[in-house]
Amino acid sequence: MRAIFELKNVGYQYTDTRKALSNINLSVPEGEILSIVGSNGSGKSTLLHLMCGLIYPMEGSIAYKGIEFQEKSFKKAAFNREFRSSIGFVFQNSDAQLFCPTVLDELIFGPLQLGYPKNLAIERADEVVRMLHLEAYTDRPSYMLSSGEKKRVAIGAVLTTNPEVLIFDEPMSGLDPKTRSFIIDLIFELSQVGKTIIVATHHLDLVDYLKSRVVVLSERHTIEKTGSSDEILSDTDLLINANLIAEYSHRHNGTVHKHLSLGFLSHRHGGKS
Ligand SMILES: Nc1ncnc2c1ncn2[C@@H]1O[C@H](COP(=O)(O)OP(=O)(O)O)[C@@H](O)[C@H]1O
Ligand SMILES: [Mg+2]
């Protein structure tokens, strides 16, 4: 399977003293679901921003379908168009992504930017509206929507251009349980139709649901380990070191117990939950 992204020794820092990523080597094959996990500040968003060409490596290289790219690559119209139409990025904060007067305008913005005729853009938007159950919102401004509705619109705005690669930054944050399960199902469906999907999260329950390959970023901003979700989630020392779980003390019937913060696994006392 060919690689969609190939990162070699990638490093990035925002200021002289603050490293965001160091020595990242990573290949993302076509059609894969990849989860990137790490605590706050470990570099997940930076890694996603590098992959979707919002920022560029300061060290090492990054290639898209075998073509190494840097800032100047986007001055070439053909590469720019191919890259921008193939990669959809769903921001962590939907408000950073949504800016049009209505939801429908939001949905057709991407296709119009790529030069689609308006009727085709509207056709695409209609499909996405049905898929994401946005029928009731098309005429409303997105700032009037709940965070779950905004997230669906933000995803919809990316899907109308039908990108090959979908990149989600913390897709579960701030959402109610129903929207979370909707998004998990949607990620699966998109994967089934052949999309390459990259998800950054610090929610281990999402990693458990997705059963994807997982890359763990450490607090030193490097890749600590890559493995299957089962391998990663059963490695307690790794998860503690990466600050993805912690140990808590609490009392049951006068006795102090220590528990790991693996919220998605029920904790047990002598065989009883
Ligand atoms: N725009 C920025 N300016 C300066 N430092 C930043 C900026 N964005 C992120 N950082 C720093 O880079 C590191 C990695 O951040 P980030 O990629 O946002 O991590 P994560 O998404 O895992 O929380 C952190 O130390 C963070 O403070
Ligand atoms: Mg982040």
PDB file of N, CA, C and O in Angstrom, residues 1-61:
ATOM      1  N   MET A   1       0.862  -1.213   0.000  1.00  0.00           N
ATOM      2  CA  MET A   1       0.000   0.000   0.000  1.00  0.00           C
ATOM      3  C   MET A   1       0.887   1.249   0.000  1.00  0.00           C
ATOM      4  O   MET A   1       1.819   1.331   0.795  1.00  0.00           O
ATOM      5  N   ARG A   2       0.567   2.208  -0.882  1.00  0.00           N
ATOM      6  CA  ARG A   2       1.469   3.369  -0.920  1.00  0.00           C
ATOM      7  C   ARG A   2       1.216   4.281   0.283  1.00  0.00           C
ATOM      8  O   ARG A   2       0.127   4.270   0.879  1.00  0.00           O
ATOM      9  N   ALA A   3       2.261   5.063   0.582  1.00  0.00           N
ATOM     10  CA  ALA A   3       2.148   5.957   1.734  1.00  0.00           C
ATOM     11  C   ALA A   3       1.481   7.256   1.300  1.00  0.00           C
ATOM     12  O   ALA A   3       1.843   7.843   0.285  1.00  0.00           O
ATOM     13  N   ILE A   4       0.502   7.684   2.091  1.00  0.00           N
ATOM     14  CA  ILE A   4      -0.089   9.008   1.874  1.00  0.00           C
ATOM     15  C   ILE A   4       0.880  10.058   2.431  1.00  0.00           C
ATOM     16  O   ILE A   4       1.210  11.032   1.762  1.00  0.00           O
ATOM     17  N   PHE A   5       1.337   9.812   3.655  1.00  0.00           N
ATOM     18  CA  PHE A   5       2.338  10.708   4.248  1.00  0.00           C
ATOM     19  C   PHE A   5       3.561   9.906   4.661  1.00  0.00           C
ATOM     20  O   PHE A   5       3.434   8.773   5.133  1.00  0.00           O
ATOM     21  N   GLU A   6       4.713  10.524   4.473  1.00  0.00           N
ATOM     22  CA  GLU A   6       5.968   9.930   4.935  1.00  0.00           C
ATOM     23  C   GLU A   6       6.752  11.050   5.621  1.00  0.00           C
ATOM     24  O   GLU A   6       7.148  12.016   4.960  1.00  0.00           O
ATOM     25  N   LEU A   7       6.923  10.929   6.920  1.00  0.00           N
ATOM     26  CA  LEU A   7       7.673  11.953   7.660  1.00  0.00           C
ATOM     27  C   LEU A   7       9.024  11.372   8.044  1.00  0.00           C
ATOM     28  O   LEU A   7       9.088  10.251   8.574  1.00  0.00           O
ATOM     29  N   LYS A   8      10.076  12.139   7.776  1.00  0.00           N
ATOM     30  CA  LYS A   8      11.418  11.666   8.119  1.00  0.00           C
ATOM     31  C   LYS A   8      12.118  12.683   9.014  1.00  0.00           C
ATOM     32  O   LYS A   8      12.311  13.837   8.596  1.00  0.00           O
ATOM     33  N   ASN A   9      12.453  12.242  10.204  1.00  0.00           N
ATOM     34  CA  ASN A   9      13.197  13.081  11.170  1.00  0.00           C
ATOM     35  C   ASN A   9      12.627  14.480  11.317  1.00  0.00           C
ATOM     36  O   ASN A   9      13.372  15.463  11.380  1.00  0.00           O
ATOM     37  N   VAL A  10      11.314  14.578  11.364  1.00  0.00           N
ATOM     38  CA  VAL A  10      10.686  15.905  11.383  1.00  0.00           C
ATOM     39  C   VAL A  10      10.812  16.560  12.763  1.00  0.00           C
ATOM     40  O   VAL A  10      10.576  15.928  13.792  1.00  0.00           O
ATOM     41  N   GLY A  11      11.216  17.810  12.740  1.00  0.00           N
ATOM     42  CA  GLY A  11      11.286  18.599  13.962  1.00  0.00           C
ATOM     43  C   GLY A  11      10.604  19.938  13.744  1.00  0.00           C
ATOM     44  O   GLY A  11      10.585  20.458  12.619  1.00  0.00           O
ATOM     45  N   TYR A  12      10.011  20.469  14.826  1.00  0.00           N
ATOM     46  CA  TYR A  12       9.354  21.773  14.709  1.00  0.00           C
ATOM     47  C   TYR A  12       9.411  22.472  16.064  1.00  0.00           C
ATOM     48  O   TYR A  12       9.223  21.845  17.102  1.00  0.00           O
ATOM     49  N   GLN A  13       9.693  23.752  16.055  1.00  0.00           N
ATOM     50  CA  GLN A  13       9.582  24.525  17.290  1.00  0.00           C
ATOM     51  C   GLN A  13       9.013  25.897  17.006  1.00  0.00           C
ATOM     52  O   GLN A  13       9.245  26.474  15.940  1.00  0.00           O
ATOM     53  N   TYR A  14       8.180  26.376  17.949  1.00  0.00           N
ATOM     54  CA  TYR A  14       7.526  27.668  17.748  1.00  0.00           C
ATOM     55  C   TYR A  14       8.431  28.805  18.162  1.00  0.00           C
ATOM     56  O   TYR A  14       8.407  29.883  17.595  1.00  0.00           O
ATOM     57  N   THR A  15       9.235  28.571  19.220  1.00  0.00           N
ATOM     58  CA  THR A  15      10.196  29.586  19.665  1.00  0.00           C
ATOM     59  C   THR A  15      11.526  28.878  19.908  1.00  0.00           C
ATOM     60  O   THR A  15      11.577  27.647  19.939  1.00  0.00           O
ATOM     61  N   ASP A  16      12.578  29.652  20.125  1.00  0.00           N
ATOM     62  CA  ASP A  16      13.910  29.070  20.297  1.00  0.00           C
ATOM     63  C   ASP A  16      13.959  28.059  21.429  1.00  0.00           C
ATOM     64  O   ASP A  16      14.654  27.065  21.375  1.00  0.00           O
ATOM     65  N   THR A  17      13.194  28.352  22.468  1.00  0.00           N
ATOM     66  CA  THR A  17      13.302  27.502  23.657  1.00  0.00           C
ATOM     67  C   THR A  17      12.228  26.423  23.709  1.00  0.00           C
ATOM     68  O   THR A  17      12.286  25.534  24.544  1.00  0.00           O
ATOM     69  N   ARG A  18      11.222  26.530  22.861  1.00  0.00           N
ATOM     70  CA  ARG A  18      10.081  25.633  23.002  1.00  0.00           C
ATOM     71  C   ARG A  18       9.961  24.668  21.830  1.00  0.00           C
ATOM     72  O   ARG A  18       9.505  25.031  20.755  1.00  0.00           O
ATOM     73  N   LYS A  19      10.383  23.435  22.060  1.00  0.00           N
ATOM     74  CA  LYS A  19      10.248  22.408  21.020  1.00  0.00           C
ATOM     75  C   LYS A  19       8.816  21.919  21.000  1.00  0.00           C
ATOM     76  O   LYS A  19       8.202  21.707  22.043  1.00  0.00           O
ATOM     77  N   ALA A  20       8.274  21.696  19.817  1.00  0.00           N
ATOM     78  CA  ALA A  20       6.916  21.144  19.720  1.00  0.00           C
ATOM     79  C   ALA A  20       6.967  19.710  19.214  1.00  0.00           C
ATOM     80  O   ALA A  20       6.141  18.891  19.590  1.00  0.00           O
ATOM     81  N   LEU A  21       7.947  19.410  18.353  1.00  0.00           N
ATOM     82  CA  LEU A  21       8.125  18.048  17.845  1.00  0.00           C
ATOM     83  C   LEU A  21       9.592  17.816  17.572  1.00  0.00           C
ATOM     84  O   LEU A  21      10.308  18.732  17.145  1.00  0.00           O
ATOM     85  N   SER A  22      10.024  16.581  17.783  1.00  0.00           N
ATOM     86  CA  SER A  22      11.422  16.282  17.581  1.00  0.00           C
ATOM     87  C   SER A  22      11.574  14.881  16.984  1.00  0.00           C
ATOM     88  O   SER A  22      10.966  13.928  17.478  1.00  0.00           O
ATOM     89  N   ASN A  23      12.326  14.789  15.909  1.00  0.00           N
ATOM     90  CA  ASN A  23      12.705  13.504  15.324  1.00  0.00           C
ATOM     91  C   ASN A  23      11.524  12.560  15.081  1.00  0.00           C
ATOM     92  O   ASN A  23      11.515  11.420  15.519  1.00  0.00           O
ATOM     93  N   ILE A  24      10.539  13.057  14.350  1.00  0.00           N
ATOM     94  CA  ILE A  24       9.336  12.256  14.073  1.00  0.00           C
ATOM     95  C   ILE A  24       9.522  11.479  12.769  1.00  0.00           C
ATOM     96  O   ILE A  24       9.733  12.073  11.701  1.00  0.00           O
ATOM     97  N   ASN A  25       9.436  10.157  12.865  1.00  0.00           N
ATOM     98  CA  ASN A  25       9.483   9.285  11.688  1.00  0.00           C
ATOM     99  C   ASN A  25       8.170   8.523  11.650  1.00  0.00           C
ATOM    100  O   ASN A  25       7.834   7.813  12.597  1.00  0.00           O
ATOM    101  N   LEU A  26       7.446   8.707  10.556  1.00  0.00           N
ATOM    102  CA  LEU A  26       6.091   8.142  10.519  1.00  0.00           C
ATOM    103  C   LEU A  26       5.640   7.984   9.081  1.00  0.00           C
ATOM    104  O   LEU A  26       5.812   8.883   8.262  1.00  0.00           O
ATOM    105  N   SER A  27       5.067   6.801   8.804  1.00  0.00           N
ATOM    106  CA  SER A  27       4.507   6.587   7.480  1.00  0.00           C
ATOM    107  C   SER A  27       3.028   6.264   7.651  1.00  0.00           C
ATOM    108  O   SER A  27       2.656   5.473   8.512  1.00  0.00           O
ATOM    109  N   VAL A  28       2.180   6.918   6.866  1.00  0.00           N
ATOM    110  CA  VAL A  28       0.737   6.672   6.953  1.00  0.00           C
ATOM    111  C   VAL A  28       0.272   6.056   5.641  1.00  0.00           C
ATOM    112  O   VAL A  28       0.192   6.738   4.614  1.00  0.00           O
ATOM    113  N   PRO A  29       0.002   4.748   5.629  1.00  0.00           N
ATOM    114  CA  PRO A  29      -0.437   4.119   4.381  1.00  0.00           C
ATOM    115  C   PRO A  29      -1.855   4.539   3.989  1.00  0.00           C
ATOM    116  O   PRO A  29      -2.661   4.883   4.858  1.00  0.00           O
ATOM    117  N   GLU A  30      -2.101   4.469   2.696  1.00  0.00           N
ATOM    118  CA  GLU A  30      -3.425   4.813   2.162  1.00  0.00           C
ATOM    119  C   GLU A  30      -4.487   3.916   2.805  1.00  0.00           C
ATOM    120  O   GLU A  30      -4.278   2.713   2.956  1.00  0.00           O
ATOM    121  N   GLY A  31      -5.603   4.512   3.199  1.00  0.00           N
ATOM    122  CA  GLY A  31      -6.732   3.732   3.718  1.00  0.00           C
ATOM    123  C   GLY A  31      -6.652   3.402   5.192  1.00  0.00           C
ATOM    124  O   GLY A  31      -7.557   2.781   5.735  1.00  0.00           O
ATOM    125  N   GLU A  32      -5.582   3.836   5.843  1.00  0.00           N
ATOM    126  CA  GLU A  32      -5.422   3.510   7.269  1.00  0.00           C
ATOM    127  C   GLU A  32      -6.232   4.462   8.158  1.00  0.00           C
ATOM    128  O   GLU A  32      -6.487   5.604   7.801  1.00  0.00           O
ATOM    129  N   ILE A  33      -6.659   3.937   9.346  1.00  0.00           N
ATOM    130  CA  ILE A  33      -7.079   4.857  10.418  1.00  0.00           C
ATOM    131  C   ILE A  33      -5.910   4.886  11.389  1.00  0.00           C
ATOM    132  O   ILE A  33      -5.467   3.841  11.871  1.00  0.00           O
ATOM    133  N   LEU A  34      -5.398   6.061  11.641  1.00  0.00           N
ATOM    134  CA  LEU A  34      -4.276   6.225  12.564  1.00  0.00           C
ATOM    135  C   LEU A  34      -4.694   7.162  13.698  1.00  0.00           C
ATOM    136  O   LEU A  34      -5.232   8.237  13.440  1.00  0.00           O
ATOM    137  N   SER A  35      -4.468   6.726  14.925  1.00  0.00           N
ATOM    138  CA  SER A  35      -4.716   7.622  16.061  1.00  0.00           C
ATOM    139  C   SER A  35      -3.382   8.137  16.570  1.00  0.00           C
ATOM    140  O   SER A  35      -2.427   7.366  16.695  1.00  0.00           O
ATOM    141  N   ILE A  36      -3.356   9.423  16.862  1.00  0.00           N
ATOM    142  CA  ILE A  36      -2.157  10.016  17.471  1.00  0.00           C
ATOM    143  C   ILE A  36      -2.558  10.434  18.875  1.00  0.00           C
ATOM    144  O   ILE A  36      -3.478  11.255  19.035  1.00  0.00           O
ATOM    145  N   VAL A  37      -1.934   9.820  19.867  1.00  0.00           N
ATOM    146  CA  VAL A  37      -2.302  10.168  21.228  1.00  0.00           C
ATOM    147  C   VAL A  37      -1.112  10.775  21.954  1.00  0.00           C
ATOM    148  O   VAL A  37       0.048  10.521  21.620  1.00  0.00           O
ATOM    149  N   GLY A  38      -1.418  11.577  22.947  1.00  0.00           N
ATOM    150  CA  GLY A  38      -0.380  12.224  23.738  1.00  0.00           C
ATOM    151  C   GLY A  38      -1.064  13.217  24.653  1.00  0.00           C
ATOM    152  O   GLY A  38      -2.196  13.631  24.367  1.00  0.00           O
ATOM    153  N   SER A  39      -0.401  13.582  25.731  1.00  0.00           N
ATOM    154  CA  SER A  39      -1.023  14.511  26.673  1.00  0.00           C
ATOM    155  C   SER A  39      -1.079  15.907  26.056  1.00  0.00           C
ATOM    156  O   SER A  39      -0.512  16.148  24.982  1.00  0.00           O
ATOM    157  N   ASN A  40      -1.709  16.832  26.761  1.00  0.00           N
ATOM    158  CA  ASN A  40      -1.765  18.217  26.284  1.00  0.00           C
ATOM    159  C   ASN A  40      -0.355  18.749  26.102  1.00  0.00           C
ATOM    160  O   ASN A  40       0.487  18.566  26.974  1.00  0.00           O
ATOM    161  N   GLY A  41      -0.115  19.375  24.967  1.00  0.00           N
ATOM    162  CA  GLY A  41       1.196  19.974  24.731  1.00  0.00           C
ATOM    163  C   GLY A  41       2.232  19.013  24.181  1.00  0.00           C
ATOM    164  O   GLY A  41       3.372  19.396  23.944  1.00  0.00           O
ATOM    165  N   SER A  42       1.859  17.752  23.945  1.00  0.00           N
ATOM    166  CA  SER A  42       2.855  16.788  23.453  1.00  0.00           C
ATOM    167  C   SER A  42       3.195  17.012  21.983  1.00  0.00           C
ATOM    168  O   SER A  42       4.226  16.543  21.505  1.00  0.00           O
ATOM    169  N   GLY A  43       2.320  17.704  21.247  1.00  0.00           N
ATOM    170  CA  GLY A  43       2.638  18.039  19.848  1.00  0.00           C
ATOM    171  C   GLY A  43       1.658  17.474  18.824  1.00  0.00           C
ATOM    172  O   GLY A  43       1.921  17.531  17.616  1.00  0.00           O
ATOM    173  N   LYS A  44       0.520  16.962  19.286  1.00  0.00           N
ATOM    174  CA  LYS A  44      -0.445  16.349  18.359  1.00  0.00           C
ATOM    175  C   LYS A  44      -0.927  17.333  17.294  1.00  0.00           C
ATOM    176  O   LYS A  44      -0.891  17.038  16.097  1.00  0.00           O
ATOM    177  N   SER A  45      -1.384  18.504  17.746  1.00  0.00           N
ATOM    178  CA  SER A  45      -1.920  19.475  16.773  1.00  0.00           C
ATOM    179  C   SER A  45      -0.823  19.925  15.820  1.00  0.00           C
ATOM    180  O   SER A  45      -1.051  20.076  14.616  1.00  0.00           O
ATOM    181  N   THR A  46       0.381  20.125  16.356  1.00  0.00           N
ATOM    182  CA  THR A  46       1.498  20.534  15.504  1.00  0.00           C
ATOM    183  C   THR A  46       1.742  19.489  14.415  1.00  0.00           C
ATOM    184  O   THR A  46       1.927  19.828  13.240  1.00  0.00           O
ATOM    185  N   LEU A  47       1.686  18.216  14.806  1.00  0.00           N
ATOM    186  CA  LEU A  47       1.903  17.134  13.840  1.00  0.00           C
ATOM    187  C   LEU A  47       0.824  17.167  12.751  1.00  0.00           C
ATOM    188  O   LEU A  47       1.125  17.051  11.553  1.00  0.00           O
ATOM    189  N   LEU A  48      -0.417  17.358  13.153  1.00  0.00           N
ATOM    190  CA  LEU A  48      -1.503  17.419  12.163  1.00  0.00           C
ATOM    191  C   LEU A  48      -1.332  18.643  11.253  1.00  0.00           C
ATOM    192  O   LEU A  48      -1.539  18.550  10.036  1.00  0.00           O
ATOM    193  N   HIS A  49      -0.950  19.773  11.853  1.00  0.00           N
ATOM    194  CA  HIS A  49      -0.786  20.999  11.054  1.00  0.00           C
ATOM    195  C   HIS A  49       0.332  20.834  10.024  1.00  0.00           C
ATOM    196  O   HIS A  49       0.251  21.367   8.925  1.00  0.00           O
ATOM    197  N   LEU A  50       1.362  20.089  10.408  1.00  0.00           N
ATOM    198  CA  LEU A  50       2.452  19.818   9.449  1.00  0.00           C
ATOM    199  C   LEU A  50       1.941  18.946   8.303  1.00  0.00           C
ATOM    200  O   LEU A  50       2.249  19.190   7.137  1.00  0.00           O
ATOM    201  N   MET A  51       1.125  17.923   8.658  1.00  0.00           N
ATOM    202  CA  MET A  51       0.661  17.005   7.616  1.00  0.00           C
ATOM    203  C   MET A  51      -0.310  17.678   6.663  1.00  0.00           C
ATOM    204  O   MET A  51      -0.399  17.293   5.505  1.00  0.00           O
ATOM    205  N   CYS A  52      -1.056  18.676   7.155  1.00  0.00           N
ATOM    206  CA  CYS A  52      -1.985  19.281   6.200  1.00  0.00           C
ATOM    207  C   CYS A  52      -1.453  20.602   5.650  1.00  0.00           C
ATOM    208  O   CYS A  52      -2.212  21.370   5.054  1.00  0.00           O
ATOM    209  N   GLY A  53      -0.158  20.834   5.800  1.00  0.00           N
ATOM    210  CA  GLY A  53       0.466  21.973   5.123  1.00  0.00           C
ATOM    211  C   GLY A  53       0.037  23.327   5.654  1.00  0.00           C
ATOM    212  O   GLY A  53      -0.016  24.305   4.915  1.00  0.00           O
ATOM    213  N   LEU A  54      -0.247  23.399   6.964  1.00  0.00           N
ATOM    214  CA  LEU A  54      -0.531  24.710   7.564  1.00  0.00           C
ATOM    215  C   LEU A  54       0.763  25.324   8.076  1.00  0.00           C
ATOM    216  O   LEU A  54       0.898  26.544   8.158  1.00  0.00           O
ATOM    217  N   ILE A  55       1.707  24.448   8.457  1.00  0.00           N
ATOM    218  CA  ILE A  55       3.062  24.857   8.842  1.00  0.00           C
ATOM    219  C   ILE A  55       4.023  23.863   8.176  1.00  0.00           C
ATOM    220  O   ILE A  55       3.575  22.838   7.654  1.00  0.00           O
ATOM    221  N   TYR A  56       5.303  24.157   8.227  1.00  0.00           N
ATOM    222  CA  TYR A  56       6.273  23.340   7.484  1.00  0.00           C
ATOM    223  C   TYR A  56       7.413  22.918   8.403  1.00  0.00           C
ATOM    224  O   TYR A  56       7.771  23.654   9.326  1.00  0.00           O
ATOM    225  N   PRO A  57       7.978  21.725   8.141  1.00  0.00           N
ATOM    226  CA  PRO A  57       9.022  21.232   9.056  1.00  0.00           C
ATOM    227  C   PRO A  57      10.236  22.157   9.106  1.00  0.00           C
ATOM    228  O   PRO A  57      10.623  22.740   8.093  1.00  0.00           O
ATOM    229  N   MET A  58      10.814  22.286  10.292  1.00  0.00           N
ATOM    230  CA  MET A  58      12.053  23.058  10.427  1.00  0.00           C
ATOM    231  C   MET A  58      13.246  22.127  10.313  1.00  0.00           C
ATOM    232  O   MET A  58      14.355  22.552  10.031  1.00  0.00           O
ATOM    233  N   GLU A  59      13.002  20.865  10.617  1.00  0.00           N
ATOM    234  CA  GLU A  59      14.017  19.829  10.418  1.00  0.00           C
ATOM    235  C   GLU A  59      13.341  18.668   9.723  1.00  0.00           C
ATOM    236  O   GLU A  59      12.145  18.457   9.896  1.00  0.00           O
ATOM    237  N   GLY A  60      14.119  17.917   8.946  1.00  0.00           N
ATOM    238  CA  GLY A  60      13.594  16.714   8.311  1.00  0.00           C
ATOM    239  C   GLY A  60      12.669  17.038   7.145  1.00  0.00           C
ATOM    240  O   GLY A  60      12.629  18.190   6.665  1.00  0.00           O
ATOM    241  N   SER A  61      11.929  16.033   6.711  1.00  0.00           N
ATOM    242  CA  SER A  61      11.092  16.242   5.524  1.00  0.00           C
ATOM    243  C   SER A  61       9.763  15.531   5.668  1.00  0.00           C
ATOM    244  O   SER A  61       9.605  14.601   6.457  1.00  0.00           O
TER     245      SER A  61
END
